[in-house]
Short mmCIF file of C-alpha atoms in Angstrom, two decimals:
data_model
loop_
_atom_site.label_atom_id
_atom_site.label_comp_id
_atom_site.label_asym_id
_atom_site.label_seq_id
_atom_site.Cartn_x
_atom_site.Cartn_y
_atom_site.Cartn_z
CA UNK A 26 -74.62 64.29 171.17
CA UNK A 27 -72.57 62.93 173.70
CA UNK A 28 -69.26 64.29 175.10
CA UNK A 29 -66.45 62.10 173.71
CA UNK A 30 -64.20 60.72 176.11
CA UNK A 31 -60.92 61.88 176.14
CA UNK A 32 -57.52 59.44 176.61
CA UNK A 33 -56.91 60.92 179.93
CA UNK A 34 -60.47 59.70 181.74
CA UNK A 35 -60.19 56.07 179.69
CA UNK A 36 -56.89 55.85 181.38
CA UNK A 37 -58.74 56.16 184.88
CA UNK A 38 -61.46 53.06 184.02
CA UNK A 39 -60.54 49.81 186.14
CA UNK A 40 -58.70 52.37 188.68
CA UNK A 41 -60.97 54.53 190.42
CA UNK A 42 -64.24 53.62 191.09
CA UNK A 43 -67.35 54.44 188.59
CA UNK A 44 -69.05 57.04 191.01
CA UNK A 45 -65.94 59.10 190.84
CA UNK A 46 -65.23 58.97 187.39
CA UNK A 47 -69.40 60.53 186.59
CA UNK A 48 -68.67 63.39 189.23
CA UNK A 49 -65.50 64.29 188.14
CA UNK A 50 -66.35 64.31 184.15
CA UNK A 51 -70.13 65.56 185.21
CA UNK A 52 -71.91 62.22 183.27
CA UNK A 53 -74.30 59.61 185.18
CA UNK A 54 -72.53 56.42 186.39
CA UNK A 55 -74.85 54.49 183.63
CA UNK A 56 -72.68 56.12 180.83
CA UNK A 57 -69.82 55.18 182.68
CA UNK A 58 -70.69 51.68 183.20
CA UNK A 59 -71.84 51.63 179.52
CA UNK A 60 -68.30 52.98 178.35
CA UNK A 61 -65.99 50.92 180.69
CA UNK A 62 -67.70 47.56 179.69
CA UNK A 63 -67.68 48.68 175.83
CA UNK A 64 -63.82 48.97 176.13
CA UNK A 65 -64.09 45.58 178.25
CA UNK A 66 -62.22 46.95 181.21
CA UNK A 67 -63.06 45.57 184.52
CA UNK A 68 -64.37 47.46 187.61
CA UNK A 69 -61.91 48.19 190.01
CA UNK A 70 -61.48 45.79 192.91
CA UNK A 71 -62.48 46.56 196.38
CA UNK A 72 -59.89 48.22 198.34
CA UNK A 73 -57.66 45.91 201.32
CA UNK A 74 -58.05 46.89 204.54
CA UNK A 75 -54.93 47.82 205.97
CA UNK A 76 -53.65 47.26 209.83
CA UNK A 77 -53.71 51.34 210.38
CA UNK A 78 -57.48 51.23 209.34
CA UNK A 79 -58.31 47.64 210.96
CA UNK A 80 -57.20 49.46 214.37
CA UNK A 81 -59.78 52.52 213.93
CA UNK A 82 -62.72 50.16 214.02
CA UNK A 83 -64.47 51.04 217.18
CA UNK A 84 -62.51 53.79 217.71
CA UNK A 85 -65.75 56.43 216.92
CA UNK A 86 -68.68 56.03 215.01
CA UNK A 87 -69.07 53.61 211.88
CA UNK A 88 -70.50 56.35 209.69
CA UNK A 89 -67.79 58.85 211.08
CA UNK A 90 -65.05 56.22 210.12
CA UNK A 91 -66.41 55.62 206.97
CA UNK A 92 -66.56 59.56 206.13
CA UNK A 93 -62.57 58.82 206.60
CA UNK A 94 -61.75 56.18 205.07
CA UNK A 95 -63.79 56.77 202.31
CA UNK A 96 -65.78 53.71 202.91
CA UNK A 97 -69.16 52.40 202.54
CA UNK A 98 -70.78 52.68 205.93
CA UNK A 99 -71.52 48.73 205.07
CA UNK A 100 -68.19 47.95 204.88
CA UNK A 101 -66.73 49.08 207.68
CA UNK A 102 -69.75 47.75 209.43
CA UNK A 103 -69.01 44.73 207.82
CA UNK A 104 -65.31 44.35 209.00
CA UNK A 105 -66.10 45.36 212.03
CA UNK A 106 -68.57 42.85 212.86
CA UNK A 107 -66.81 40.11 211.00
CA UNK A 108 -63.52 40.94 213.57
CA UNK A 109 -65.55 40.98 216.30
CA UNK A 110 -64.95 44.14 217.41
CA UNK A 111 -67.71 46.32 219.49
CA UNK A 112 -69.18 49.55 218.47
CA UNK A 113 -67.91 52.65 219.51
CA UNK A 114 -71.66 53.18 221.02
CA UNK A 115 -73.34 50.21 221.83
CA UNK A 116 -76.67 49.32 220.86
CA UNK A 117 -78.71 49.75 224.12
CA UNK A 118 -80.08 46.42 225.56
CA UNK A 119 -83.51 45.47 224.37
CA UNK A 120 -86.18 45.83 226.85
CA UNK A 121 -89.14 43.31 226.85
CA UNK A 122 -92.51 44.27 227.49
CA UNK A 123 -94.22 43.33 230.86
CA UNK A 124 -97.96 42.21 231.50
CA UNK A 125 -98.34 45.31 233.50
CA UNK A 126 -96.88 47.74 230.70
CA UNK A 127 -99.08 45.87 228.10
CA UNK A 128 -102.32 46.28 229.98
CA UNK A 129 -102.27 50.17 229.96
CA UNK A 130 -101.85 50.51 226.43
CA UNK A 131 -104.97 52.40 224.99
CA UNK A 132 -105.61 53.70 228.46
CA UNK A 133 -104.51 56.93 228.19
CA UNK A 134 -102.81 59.22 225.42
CA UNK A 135 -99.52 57.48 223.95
CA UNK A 136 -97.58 60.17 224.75
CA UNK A 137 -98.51 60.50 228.35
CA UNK A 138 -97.95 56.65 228.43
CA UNK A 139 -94.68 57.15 226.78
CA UNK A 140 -93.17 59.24 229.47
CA UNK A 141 -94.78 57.41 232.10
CA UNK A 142 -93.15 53.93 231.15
CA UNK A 143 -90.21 56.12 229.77
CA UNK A 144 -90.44 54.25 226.55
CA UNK A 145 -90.50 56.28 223.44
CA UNK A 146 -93.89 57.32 221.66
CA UNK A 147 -92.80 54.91 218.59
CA UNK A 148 -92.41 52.02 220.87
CA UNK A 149 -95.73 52.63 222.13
CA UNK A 150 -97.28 53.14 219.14
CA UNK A 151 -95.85 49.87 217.49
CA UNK A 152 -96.38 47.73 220.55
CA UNK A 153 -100.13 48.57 220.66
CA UNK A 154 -100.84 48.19 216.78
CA UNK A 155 -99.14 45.06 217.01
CA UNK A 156 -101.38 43.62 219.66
CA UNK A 157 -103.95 45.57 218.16
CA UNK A 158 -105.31 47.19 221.12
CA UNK A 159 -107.93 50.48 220.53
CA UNK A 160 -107.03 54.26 221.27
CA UNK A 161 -109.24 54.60 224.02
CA UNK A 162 -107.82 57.87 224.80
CA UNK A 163 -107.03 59.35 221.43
CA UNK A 164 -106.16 62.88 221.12
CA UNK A 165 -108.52 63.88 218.17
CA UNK A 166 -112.48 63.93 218.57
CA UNK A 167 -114.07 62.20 215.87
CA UNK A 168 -117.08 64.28 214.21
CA UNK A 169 -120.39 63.47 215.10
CA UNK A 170 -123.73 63.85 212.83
CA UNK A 171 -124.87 66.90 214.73
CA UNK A 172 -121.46 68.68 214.10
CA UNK A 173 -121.55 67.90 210.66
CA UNK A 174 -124.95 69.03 209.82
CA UNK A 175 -123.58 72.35 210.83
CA UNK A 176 -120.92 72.96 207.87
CA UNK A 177 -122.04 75.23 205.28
CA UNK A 178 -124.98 76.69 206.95
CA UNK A 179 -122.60 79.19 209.22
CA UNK A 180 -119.17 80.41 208.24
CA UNK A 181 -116.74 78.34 208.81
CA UNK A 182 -115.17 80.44 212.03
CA UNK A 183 -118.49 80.47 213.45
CA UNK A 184 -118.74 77.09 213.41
CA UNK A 185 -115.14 76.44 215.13
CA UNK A 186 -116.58 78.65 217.74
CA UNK A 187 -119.67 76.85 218.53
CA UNK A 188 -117.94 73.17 218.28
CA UNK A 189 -114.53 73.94 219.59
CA UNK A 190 -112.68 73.33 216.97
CA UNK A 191 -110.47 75.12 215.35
CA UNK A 192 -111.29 76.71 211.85
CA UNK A 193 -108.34 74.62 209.80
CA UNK A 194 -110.14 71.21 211.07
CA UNK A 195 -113.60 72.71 210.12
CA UNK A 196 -112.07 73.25 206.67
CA UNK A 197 -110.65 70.42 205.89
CA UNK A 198 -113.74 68.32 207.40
CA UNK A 199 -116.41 70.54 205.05
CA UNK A 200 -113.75 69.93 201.99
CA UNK A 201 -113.47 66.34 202.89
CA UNK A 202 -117.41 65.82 202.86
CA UNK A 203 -117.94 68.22 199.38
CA UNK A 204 -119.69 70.82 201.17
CA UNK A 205 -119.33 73.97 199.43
CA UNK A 206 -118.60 77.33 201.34
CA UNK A 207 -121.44 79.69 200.59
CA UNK A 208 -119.75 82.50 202.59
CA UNK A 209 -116.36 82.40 201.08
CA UNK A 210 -115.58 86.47 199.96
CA UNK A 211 -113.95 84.54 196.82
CA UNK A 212 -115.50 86.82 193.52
CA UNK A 213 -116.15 84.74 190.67
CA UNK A 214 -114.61 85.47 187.42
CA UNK A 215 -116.86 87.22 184.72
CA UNK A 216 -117.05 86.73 180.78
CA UNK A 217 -115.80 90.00 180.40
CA UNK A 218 -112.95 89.64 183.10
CA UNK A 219 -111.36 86.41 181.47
CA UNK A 220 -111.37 88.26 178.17
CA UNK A 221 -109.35 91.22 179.41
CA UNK A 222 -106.87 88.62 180.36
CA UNK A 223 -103.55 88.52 178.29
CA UNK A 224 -104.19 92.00 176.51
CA UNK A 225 -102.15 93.93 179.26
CA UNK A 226 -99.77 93.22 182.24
CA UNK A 227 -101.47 91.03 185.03
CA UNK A 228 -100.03 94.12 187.65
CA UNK A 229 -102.40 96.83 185.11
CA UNK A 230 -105.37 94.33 184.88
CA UNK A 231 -105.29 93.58 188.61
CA UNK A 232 -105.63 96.80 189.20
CA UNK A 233 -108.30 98.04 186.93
CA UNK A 234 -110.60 95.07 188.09
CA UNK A 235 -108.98 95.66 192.01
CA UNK A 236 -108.31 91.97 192.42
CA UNK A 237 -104.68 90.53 193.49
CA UNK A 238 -101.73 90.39 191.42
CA UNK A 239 -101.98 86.50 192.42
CA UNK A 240 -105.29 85.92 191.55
CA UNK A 241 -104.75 87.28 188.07
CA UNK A 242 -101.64 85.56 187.35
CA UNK A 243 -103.69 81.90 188.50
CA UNK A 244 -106.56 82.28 186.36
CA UNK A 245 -104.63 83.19 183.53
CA UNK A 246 -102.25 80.12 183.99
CA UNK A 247 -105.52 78.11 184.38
CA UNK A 248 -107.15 79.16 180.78
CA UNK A 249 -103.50 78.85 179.27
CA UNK A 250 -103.34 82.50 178.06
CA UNK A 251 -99.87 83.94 177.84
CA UNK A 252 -98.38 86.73 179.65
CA UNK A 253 -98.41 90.03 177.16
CA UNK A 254 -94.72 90.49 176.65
CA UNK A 255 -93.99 93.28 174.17
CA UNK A 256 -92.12 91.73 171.79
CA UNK A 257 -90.69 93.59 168.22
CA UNK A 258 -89.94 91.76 165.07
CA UNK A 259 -86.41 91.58 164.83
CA UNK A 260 -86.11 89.95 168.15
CA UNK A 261 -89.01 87.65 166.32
CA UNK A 262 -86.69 86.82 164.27
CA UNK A 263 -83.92 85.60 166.92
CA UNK A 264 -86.30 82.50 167.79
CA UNK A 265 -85.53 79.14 166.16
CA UNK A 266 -82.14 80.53 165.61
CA UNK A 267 -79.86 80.76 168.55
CA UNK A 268 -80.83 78.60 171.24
CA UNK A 269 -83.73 79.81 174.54
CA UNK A 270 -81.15 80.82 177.39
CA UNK A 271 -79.08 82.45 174.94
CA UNK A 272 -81.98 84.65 173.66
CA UNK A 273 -82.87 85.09 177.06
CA UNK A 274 -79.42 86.61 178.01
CA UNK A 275 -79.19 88.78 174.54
CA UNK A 276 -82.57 90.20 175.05
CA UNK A 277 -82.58 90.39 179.03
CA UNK A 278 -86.15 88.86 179.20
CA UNK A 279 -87.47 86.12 181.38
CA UNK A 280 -86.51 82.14 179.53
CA UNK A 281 -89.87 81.43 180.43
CA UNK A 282 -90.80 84.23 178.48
CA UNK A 283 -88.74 83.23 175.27
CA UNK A 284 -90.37 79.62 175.36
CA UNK A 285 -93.95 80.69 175.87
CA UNK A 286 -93.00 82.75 172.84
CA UNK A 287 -91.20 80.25 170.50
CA UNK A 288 -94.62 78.29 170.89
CA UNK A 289 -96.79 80.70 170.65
CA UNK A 290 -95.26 81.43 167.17
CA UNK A 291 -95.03 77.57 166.12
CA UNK A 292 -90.98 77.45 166.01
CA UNK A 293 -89.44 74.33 166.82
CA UNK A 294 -86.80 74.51 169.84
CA UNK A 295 -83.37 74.43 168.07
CA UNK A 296 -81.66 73.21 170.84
CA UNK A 297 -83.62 70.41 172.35
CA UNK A 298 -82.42 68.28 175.69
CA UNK A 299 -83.22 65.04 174.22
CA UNK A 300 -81.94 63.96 171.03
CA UNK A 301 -84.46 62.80 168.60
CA UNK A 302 -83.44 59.31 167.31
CA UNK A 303 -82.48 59.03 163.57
CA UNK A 304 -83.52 55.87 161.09
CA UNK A 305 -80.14 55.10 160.79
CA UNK A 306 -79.63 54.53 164.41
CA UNK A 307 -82.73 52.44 165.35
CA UNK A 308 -81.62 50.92 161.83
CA UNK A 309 -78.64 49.54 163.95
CA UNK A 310 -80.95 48.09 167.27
CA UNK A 311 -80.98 44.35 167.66
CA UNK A 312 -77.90 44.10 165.85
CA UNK A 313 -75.27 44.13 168.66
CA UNK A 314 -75.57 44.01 172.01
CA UNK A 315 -77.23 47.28 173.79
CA UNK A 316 -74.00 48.14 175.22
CA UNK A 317 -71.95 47.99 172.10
CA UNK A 318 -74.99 50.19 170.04
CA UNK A 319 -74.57 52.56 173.07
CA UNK A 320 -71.07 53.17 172.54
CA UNK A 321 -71.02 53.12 168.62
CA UNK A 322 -74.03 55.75 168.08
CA UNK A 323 -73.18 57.76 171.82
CA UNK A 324 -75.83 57.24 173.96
CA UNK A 325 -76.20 55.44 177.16
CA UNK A 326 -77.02 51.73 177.42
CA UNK A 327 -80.71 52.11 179.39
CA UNK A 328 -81.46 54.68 176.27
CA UNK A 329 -80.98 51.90 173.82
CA UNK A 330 -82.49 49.01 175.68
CA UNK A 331 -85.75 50.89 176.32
CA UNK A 332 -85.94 52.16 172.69
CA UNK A 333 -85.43 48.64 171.39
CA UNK A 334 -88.23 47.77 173.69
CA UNK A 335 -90.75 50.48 172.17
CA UNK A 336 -90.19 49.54 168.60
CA UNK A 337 -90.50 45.92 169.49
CA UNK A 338 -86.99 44.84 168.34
CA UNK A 339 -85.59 41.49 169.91
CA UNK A 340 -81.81 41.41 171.63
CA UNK A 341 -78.93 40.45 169.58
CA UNK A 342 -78.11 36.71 169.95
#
């Protein structure tokens, strides 16, 4: 259920601004909107400029000023421009692109060209994909046939060595083609490992079958088996009852821990973060307007429109 709102932060709707009023009560500015326009208060008007804050403009930076004034950067932008007062740092002039820059584009590495023409690498970059010019000089070799017969049949440093390459690029080319590594040191998993996993700690198991801690946990995780926590029948009896983090504190065990549990034993969470809608309330969708359901069964406004929407119930009027 929803936190009802008290006469002291009603007071504040149609005086300070939405965003403030969600921060300082800790709800999202869509529950505020919802309960402002339910009490049909308007949204506060946008605050004057004043002469002491009309002579800052272009005294520093636009988003500096606005940090301030608490302002939109867009509106002191906005005033700025619309007094015609400079920035603080000018934009520098734009500089157009001669016939003699544009003909070494592609001609060597953008970044070489970037410093040369003392243009930055984006410029360059832009400039030739707009006119569509090739990377004669690029930076990466692209693979040829012979190179790529030559995954999977060495290891992969061995091949890095051979092509000069390094061994990241020689991965990612062999994964990128489906080539699998036949002399990966990766031991498959037995029958008789994966049923060993779950009856005792992942630290015991890893080391009875010397793999990693790591490895263990992951291929548990990836059969969905639970992690053996020892757990004794009157704190059993705690789950359903009191809600996860609570249990979690009482017991000192992992919340993790408590939920895996709770499921594994088929109890429903007694505490859940979304509140299950009742027949009476969808009873009451279509009738009014979304905003007024929101505020006469407690839940936000984009709740109610989009479960009016699933259950295929038309808007009021």
């Amino acid at each position: 259920m929803s936190r009802p709102w008290t006469k002291k932060q009603i007071r504040q709707f149609g005086i300070i601004s939405d965003g403030i009023i969600a921060r300082r009560t800790g709800r999202t500015i869509a529950e505020v909107v919802a309960e402002r326009e339910a009490r049909g208060i308007y949204p506060p008007a946008p605050r004057r400029w004043t002469a002491r804050e009309i002579r800052l403009l272009g005294t520093m930076l636009d988003t500096d000023l606005a940090f301030r004034l608490r302002r939109p950067v867009h509106n002191v932008r906005s005033q700025r421009v619309s007094l015609h007062i400079p920035a603080f740092r000018p934009r520098p002039k734009y500089r157009y692109w001669t016939a003699k820059e544009i003909r070494l584009l592609g001609t060597m590495p953008d970044a070489d060209l970037a410093r040369k023409l003392r243009r930055s690498l984006a410029a360059i970059q832009s400039q030739r994909a707009l006119l569509k010019r090739p990377y004669i000089a690029p930076r990466f070799r692209p693979w040829t046939p012979k190179e790529d017969r030559l995954l999977g049949k060495k290891p992969d440093a061995e091949v890095a060595h051979l092509i000069n390459r390094s061994i990241d690029c020689v991965k990612a080319r062999r994964s990128k083609l489906g080539i699998a590594d036949r002399f990966a040191k990766v031991r498959p998993w037995t029958r008789t490992e994966e049923r060993l996993l779950g009856t005792v700690p992942d630290r015991e198991l890893a080391r009875e079958l010397r793999r990693g801690v790591s490895g263990v946990r992951l291929r548990r995780q990836q059969l969905g088996i639970l992690k053996v926590v020892h757990w004794a029948p009157a704190q059993d009896r705690l789950l359903g009852v009191l809600p996860d983090h609570e249990i979690a504190k009482k017991l000192r065990k992992l919340l993790q821990a408590v939920r895996d549990r709770r499921w594994y034993l088929g109890i429903p969470n007694p505490a859940p973060l979304v509140r299950p809608w009742t027949r009476a309330e969808e009873k009451l969708l279509g009738t009014d307007i979304d905003r007024m359901v929101a505020a006469r069964i407690g839940r936000t406004r984009d709740a109610v429109l989009q479960r009016r929407l699933l259950l295929g119930i038309s808007r009021a009027g």
